[in-house]
Coordinates of C-alpha atoms in Angstrom, one line a residue:
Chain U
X1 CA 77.9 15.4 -30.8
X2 CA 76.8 18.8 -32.1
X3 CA 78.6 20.4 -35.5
X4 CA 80.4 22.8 -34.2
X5 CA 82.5 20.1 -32.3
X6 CA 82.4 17.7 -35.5
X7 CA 83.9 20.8 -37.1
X8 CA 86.6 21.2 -34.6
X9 CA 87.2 17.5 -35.4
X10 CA 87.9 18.0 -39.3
X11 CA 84.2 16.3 -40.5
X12 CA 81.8 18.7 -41.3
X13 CA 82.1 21.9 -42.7
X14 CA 80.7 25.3 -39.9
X15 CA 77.7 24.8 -39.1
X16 CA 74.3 22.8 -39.8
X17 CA 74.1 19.9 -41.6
X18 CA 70.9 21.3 -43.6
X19 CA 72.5 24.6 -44.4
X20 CA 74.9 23.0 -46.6
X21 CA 72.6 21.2 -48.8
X22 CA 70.6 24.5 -49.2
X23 CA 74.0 26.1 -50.0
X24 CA 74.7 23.5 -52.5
X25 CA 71.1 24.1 -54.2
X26 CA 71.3 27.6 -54.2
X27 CA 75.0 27.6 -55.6
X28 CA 73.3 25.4 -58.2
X29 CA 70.4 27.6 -59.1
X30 CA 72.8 30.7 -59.2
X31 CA 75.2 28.7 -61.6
X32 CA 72.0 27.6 -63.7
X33 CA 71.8 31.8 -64.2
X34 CA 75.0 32.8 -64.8
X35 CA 75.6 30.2 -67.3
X36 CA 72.3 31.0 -69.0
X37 CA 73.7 35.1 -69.1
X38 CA 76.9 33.7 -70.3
X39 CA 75.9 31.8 -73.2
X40 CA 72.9 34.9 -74.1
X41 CA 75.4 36.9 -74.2
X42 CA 77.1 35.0 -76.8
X43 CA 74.5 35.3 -79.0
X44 CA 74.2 39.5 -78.5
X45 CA 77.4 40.0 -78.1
X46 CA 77.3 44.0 -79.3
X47 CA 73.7 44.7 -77.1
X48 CA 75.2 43.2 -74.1
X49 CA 78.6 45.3 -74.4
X50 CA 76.2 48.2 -75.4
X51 CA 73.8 47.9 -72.4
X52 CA 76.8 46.9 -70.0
X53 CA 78.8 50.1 -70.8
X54 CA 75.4 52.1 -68.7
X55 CA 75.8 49.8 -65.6
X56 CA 77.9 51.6 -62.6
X57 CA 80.9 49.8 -62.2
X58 CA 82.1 51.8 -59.3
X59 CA 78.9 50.9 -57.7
X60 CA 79.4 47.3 -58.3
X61 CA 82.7 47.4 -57.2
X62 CA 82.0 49.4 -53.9
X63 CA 79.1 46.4 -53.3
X64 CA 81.4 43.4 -53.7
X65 CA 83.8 45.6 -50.7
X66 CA 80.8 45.6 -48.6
X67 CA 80.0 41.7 -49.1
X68 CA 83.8 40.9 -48.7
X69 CA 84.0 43.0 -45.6
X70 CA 80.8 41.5 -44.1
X71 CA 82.3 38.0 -44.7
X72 CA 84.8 39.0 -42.8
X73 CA 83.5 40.2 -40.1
X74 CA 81.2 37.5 -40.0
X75 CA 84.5 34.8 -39.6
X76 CA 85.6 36.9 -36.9
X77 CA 81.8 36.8 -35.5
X78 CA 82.6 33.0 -35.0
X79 CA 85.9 33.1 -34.3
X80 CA 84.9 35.4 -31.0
X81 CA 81.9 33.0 -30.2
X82 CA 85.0 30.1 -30.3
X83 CA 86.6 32.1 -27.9
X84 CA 83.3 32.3 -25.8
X85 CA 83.0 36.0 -26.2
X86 CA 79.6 36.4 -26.5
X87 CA 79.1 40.2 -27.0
X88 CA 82.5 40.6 -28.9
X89 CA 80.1 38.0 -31.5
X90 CA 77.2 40.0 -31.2
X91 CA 79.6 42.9 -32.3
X92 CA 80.7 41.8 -35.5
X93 CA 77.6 40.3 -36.3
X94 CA 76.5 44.3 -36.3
X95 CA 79.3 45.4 -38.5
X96 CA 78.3 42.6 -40.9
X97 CA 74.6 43.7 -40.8
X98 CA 75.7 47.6 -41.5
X99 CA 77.8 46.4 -44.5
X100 CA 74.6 44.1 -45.8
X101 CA 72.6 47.4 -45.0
X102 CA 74.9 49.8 -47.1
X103 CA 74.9 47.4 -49.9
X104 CA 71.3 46.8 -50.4
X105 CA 70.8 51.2 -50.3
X106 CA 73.4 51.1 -53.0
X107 CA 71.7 48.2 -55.2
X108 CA 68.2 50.5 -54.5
X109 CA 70.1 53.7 -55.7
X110 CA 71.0 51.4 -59.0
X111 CA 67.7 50.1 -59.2
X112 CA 66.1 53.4 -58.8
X113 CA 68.2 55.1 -61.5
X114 CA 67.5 52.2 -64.1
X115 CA 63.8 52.8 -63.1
X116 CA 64.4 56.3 -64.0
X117 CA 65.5 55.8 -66.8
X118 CA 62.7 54.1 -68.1
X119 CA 64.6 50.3 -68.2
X120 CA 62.7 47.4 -67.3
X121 CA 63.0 43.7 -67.5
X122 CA 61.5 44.0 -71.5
X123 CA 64.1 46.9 -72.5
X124 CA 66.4 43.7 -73.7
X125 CA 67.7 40.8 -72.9
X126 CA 70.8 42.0 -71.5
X127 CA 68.4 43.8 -68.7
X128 CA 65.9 41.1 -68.3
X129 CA 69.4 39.1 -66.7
X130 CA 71.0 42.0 -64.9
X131 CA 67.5 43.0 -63.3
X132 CA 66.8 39.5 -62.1
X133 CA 69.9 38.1 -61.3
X134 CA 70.6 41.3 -59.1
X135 CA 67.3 41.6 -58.0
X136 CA 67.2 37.3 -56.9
X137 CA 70.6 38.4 -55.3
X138 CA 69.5 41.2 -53.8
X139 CA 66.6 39.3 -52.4
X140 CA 69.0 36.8 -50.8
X141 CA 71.2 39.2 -49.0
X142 CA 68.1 40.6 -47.5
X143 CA 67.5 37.0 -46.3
X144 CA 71.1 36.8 -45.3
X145 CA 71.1 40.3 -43.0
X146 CA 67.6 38.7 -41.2
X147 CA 69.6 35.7 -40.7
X148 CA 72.3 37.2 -39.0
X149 CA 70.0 39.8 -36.8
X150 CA 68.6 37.4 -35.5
X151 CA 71.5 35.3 -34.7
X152 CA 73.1 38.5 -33.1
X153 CA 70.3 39.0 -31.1
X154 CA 70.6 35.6 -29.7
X155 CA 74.5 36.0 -29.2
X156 CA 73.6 39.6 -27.3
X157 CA 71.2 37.3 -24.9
X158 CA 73.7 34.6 -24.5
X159 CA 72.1 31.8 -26.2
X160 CA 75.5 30.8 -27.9
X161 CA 79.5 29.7 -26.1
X162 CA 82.3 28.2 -27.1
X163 CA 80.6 24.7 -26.8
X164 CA 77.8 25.3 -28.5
X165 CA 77.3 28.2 -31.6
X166 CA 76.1 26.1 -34.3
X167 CA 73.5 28.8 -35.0
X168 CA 76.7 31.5 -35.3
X169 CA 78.2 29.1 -37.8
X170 CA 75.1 28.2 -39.8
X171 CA 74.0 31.9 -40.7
X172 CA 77.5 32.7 -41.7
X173 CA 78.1 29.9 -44.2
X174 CA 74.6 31.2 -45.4
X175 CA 76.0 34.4 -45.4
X176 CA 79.2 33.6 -47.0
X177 CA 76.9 31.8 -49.6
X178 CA 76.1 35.0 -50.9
X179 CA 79.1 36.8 -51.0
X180 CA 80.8 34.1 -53.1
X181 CA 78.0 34.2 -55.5
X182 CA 78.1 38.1 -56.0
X183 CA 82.2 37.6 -56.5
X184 CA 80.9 35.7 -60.0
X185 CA 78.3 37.8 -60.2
X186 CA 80.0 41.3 -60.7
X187 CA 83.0 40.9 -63.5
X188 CA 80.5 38.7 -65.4
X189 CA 77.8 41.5 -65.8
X190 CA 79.7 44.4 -64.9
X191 CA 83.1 44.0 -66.1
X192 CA 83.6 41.2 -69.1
X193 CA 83.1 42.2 -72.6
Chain Y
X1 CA 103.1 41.0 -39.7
X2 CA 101.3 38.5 -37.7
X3 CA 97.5 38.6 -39.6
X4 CA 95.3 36.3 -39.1
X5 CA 94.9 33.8 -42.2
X6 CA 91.4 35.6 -42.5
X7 CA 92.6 39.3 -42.7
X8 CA 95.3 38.0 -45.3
X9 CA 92.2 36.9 -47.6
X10 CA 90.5 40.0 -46.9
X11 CA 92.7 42.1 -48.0
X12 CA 93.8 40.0 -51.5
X13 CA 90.4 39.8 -51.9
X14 CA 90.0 43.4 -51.6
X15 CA 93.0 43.8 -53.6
X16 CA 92.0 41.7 -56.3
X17 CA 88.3 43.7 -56.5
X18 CA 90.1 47.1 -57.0
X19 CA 92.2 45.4 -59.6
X20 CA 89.1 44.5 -60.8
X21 CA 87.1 47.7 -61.0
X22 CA 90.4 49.3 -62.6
X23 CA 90.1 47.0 -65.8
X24 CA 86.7 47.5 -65.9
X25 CA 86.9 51.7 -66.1
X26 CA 89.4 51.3 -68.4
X27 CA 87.2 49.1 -70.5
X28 CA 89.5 47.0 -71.0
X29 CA 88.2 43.3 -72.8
X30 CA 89.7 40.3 -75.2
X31 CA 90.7 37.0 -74.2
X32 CA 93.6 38.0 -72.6
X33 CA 91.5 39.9 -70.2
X34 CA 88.8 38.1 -69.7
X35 CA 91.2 35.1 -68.5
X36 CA 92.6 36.9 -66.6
X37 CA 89.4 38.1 -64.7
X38 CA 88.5 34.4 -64.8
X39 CA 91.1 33.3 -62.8
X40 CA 91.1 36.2 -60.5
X41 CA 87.7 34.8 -59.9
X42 CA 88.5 31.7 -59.3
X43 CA 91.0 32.4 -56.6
X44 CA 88.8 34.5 -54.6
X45 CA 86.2 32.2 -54.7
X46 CA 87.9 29.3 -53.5
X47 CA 89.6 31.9 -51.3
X48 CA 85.9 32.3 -49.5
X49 CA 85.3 28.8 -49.6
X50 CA 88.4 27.9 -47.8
X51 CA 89.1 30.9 -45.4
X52 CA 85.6 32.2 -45.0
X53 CA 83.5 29.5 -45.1
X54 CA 86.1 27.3 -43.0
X55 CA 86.3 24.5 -46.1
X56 CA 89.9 23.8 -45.9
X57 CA 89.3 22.6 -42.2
X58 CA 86.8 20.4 -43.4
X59 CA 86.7 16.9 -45.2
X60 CA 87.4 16.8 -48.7
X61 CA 84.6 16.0 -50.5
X62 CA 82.7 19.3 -48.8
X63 CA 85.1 21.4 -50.4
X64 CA 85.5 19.0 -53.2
X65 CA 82.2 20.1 -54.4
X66 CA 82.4 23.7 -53.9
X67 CA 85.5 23.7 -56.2
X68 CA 84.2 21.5 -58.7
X69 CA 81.1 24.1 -59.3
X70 CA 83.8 26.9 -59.1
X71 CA 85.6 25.5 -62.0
X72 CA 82.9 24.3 -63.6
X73 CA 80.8 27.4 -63.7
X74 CA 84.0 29.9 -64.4
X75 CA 84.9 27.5 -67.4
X76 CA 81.7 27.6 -68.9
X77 CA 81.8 31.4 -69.0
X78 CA 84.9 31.2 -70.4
X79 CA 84.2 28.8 -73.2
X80 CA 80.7 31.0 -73.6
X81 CA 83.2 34.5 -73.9
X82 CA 85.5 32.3 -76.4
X83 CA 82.5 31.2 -78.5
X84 CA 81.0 34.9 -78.8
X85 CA 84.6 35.6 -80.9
X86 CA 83.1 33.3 -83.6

């Protein structure tokens, strides 16, 4: 029995077994630095407020619509491939990829102006966590955008129906992976203080 | 309106983000606040997990986990915001 029909069933969660224990262990390693941020910033309370207050909230914001959007065009990516509408899949796997696209020019524009600015990982500790938390994100929605290009490619050739699209559902759980993480992510570094 | 349960979590989820971004240009912060962020969090997170990543549909202990961590992890931050008053 494949997983997309032990999904259908109730069991297993969308796709392959394997990607959920990587999901697990990435939540986990993701958790690991947003609890260390969270307790640095306890201890720096004012230079984390200080250093916060030059971040781009607007830009943060506009990033998490793009993530949100992608994960949902990536549910309606599987949904179509349920229905066994192969290039109606392929379609929305496109859409998600654009919105992965847009995001990661944003998150170079930010990283470009910080550069400009002379900031670094040694500026402080506040930056040392924004650059590589966002950066190790940024890293993993890369990741994420491969892994559905490639999947569309396959659903544009016909590899995937409504019987079998285990590969549909794998690479969105990845995907949705990291849009869940970035919905912690952004009001913990951009908005709390 | 017939939406799909989907596009109903896409748009609070939207919803909830411009919320978001209009506390944080207001610079708005205190415990108050900050729970309320918190929680916002919290539901569209487990709002992805079930809807998104189709863990509602799927046996407990799958999504069991994914909340857990949720909880978990948005807690700590909270207890780390509440100890930074001290």
């Amino acid at each position: 029995m494949n997983s997309s029909v032990q999904h259908a069933n109730g069991r297993y969660p969308p796709g392959d077994f394997a990607i959920w224990i990587f999901i697990y262990a990435e939540l986990l390693a993701f958790g690991i630095f947003f609890l260390s941020y969270a307790f640095a910033r306890a201890n720096n309370v004012e230079l984390f407020n200080e250093s916060q207050l030059l971040l781009n909230r607007t830009a943060g914001a506009i990033n998490t619509l793009l993530l949100i959007t992608g994960s949902y065009f990536v549910v309606r990516a599987v949904a179509a491939i349920r229905d066994d509408k192969a290039q109606l899949c392929s379609r929305w796997l496109m859409a998600a990829i654009m919105m992965a696209c847009a995001f990661l020019a944003i998150k170079l524009v930010e990283f470009y102006t910080k550069y400009q600015e002379g900031i670094s990982l040694s500026t402080n500790t506040f930056y040392m966590f924004y650059l590589s938390m966002t950066f190790f994100h940024f890293m993993h929605v890369i990741l994420g955008a491969v892994i559905l290009a490639a999947v569309m490619l396959k659903a544009r050739n016909g590899a995937y129906s409504r019987e079998e699209h285990t590969g549909v559902e794998t690479g969105g759980s990845y995907w949705h992976m990291v849009d869940l993480v970035w919905i912690i992510l952004f009001p913990l570094v951009y908005i709390i203080r | 309106m017939n939406l799909r349960p989907c596009t109903w979590t896409w748009l609070v989820l939207m919803g909830l983000t411009l919320a978001l971004l209009a506390v944080g240009k207001a610079g708005l912060g205190g415990v108050g606040i900050v729970t309320l962020v918190l929680l916002s969090t919290l539901v569209k997170t487990q709002l992805v997990a079930d809807y998104f990543m189709g863990l509602k549909r799927a046996r407990l202990l799958w999504r069991a986990i994914v909340t857990t961590y949720l909880l978990l992890v948005i807690s700590m931050i909270g207890l780390a915001y509440w100890l930074s008053l001290f």
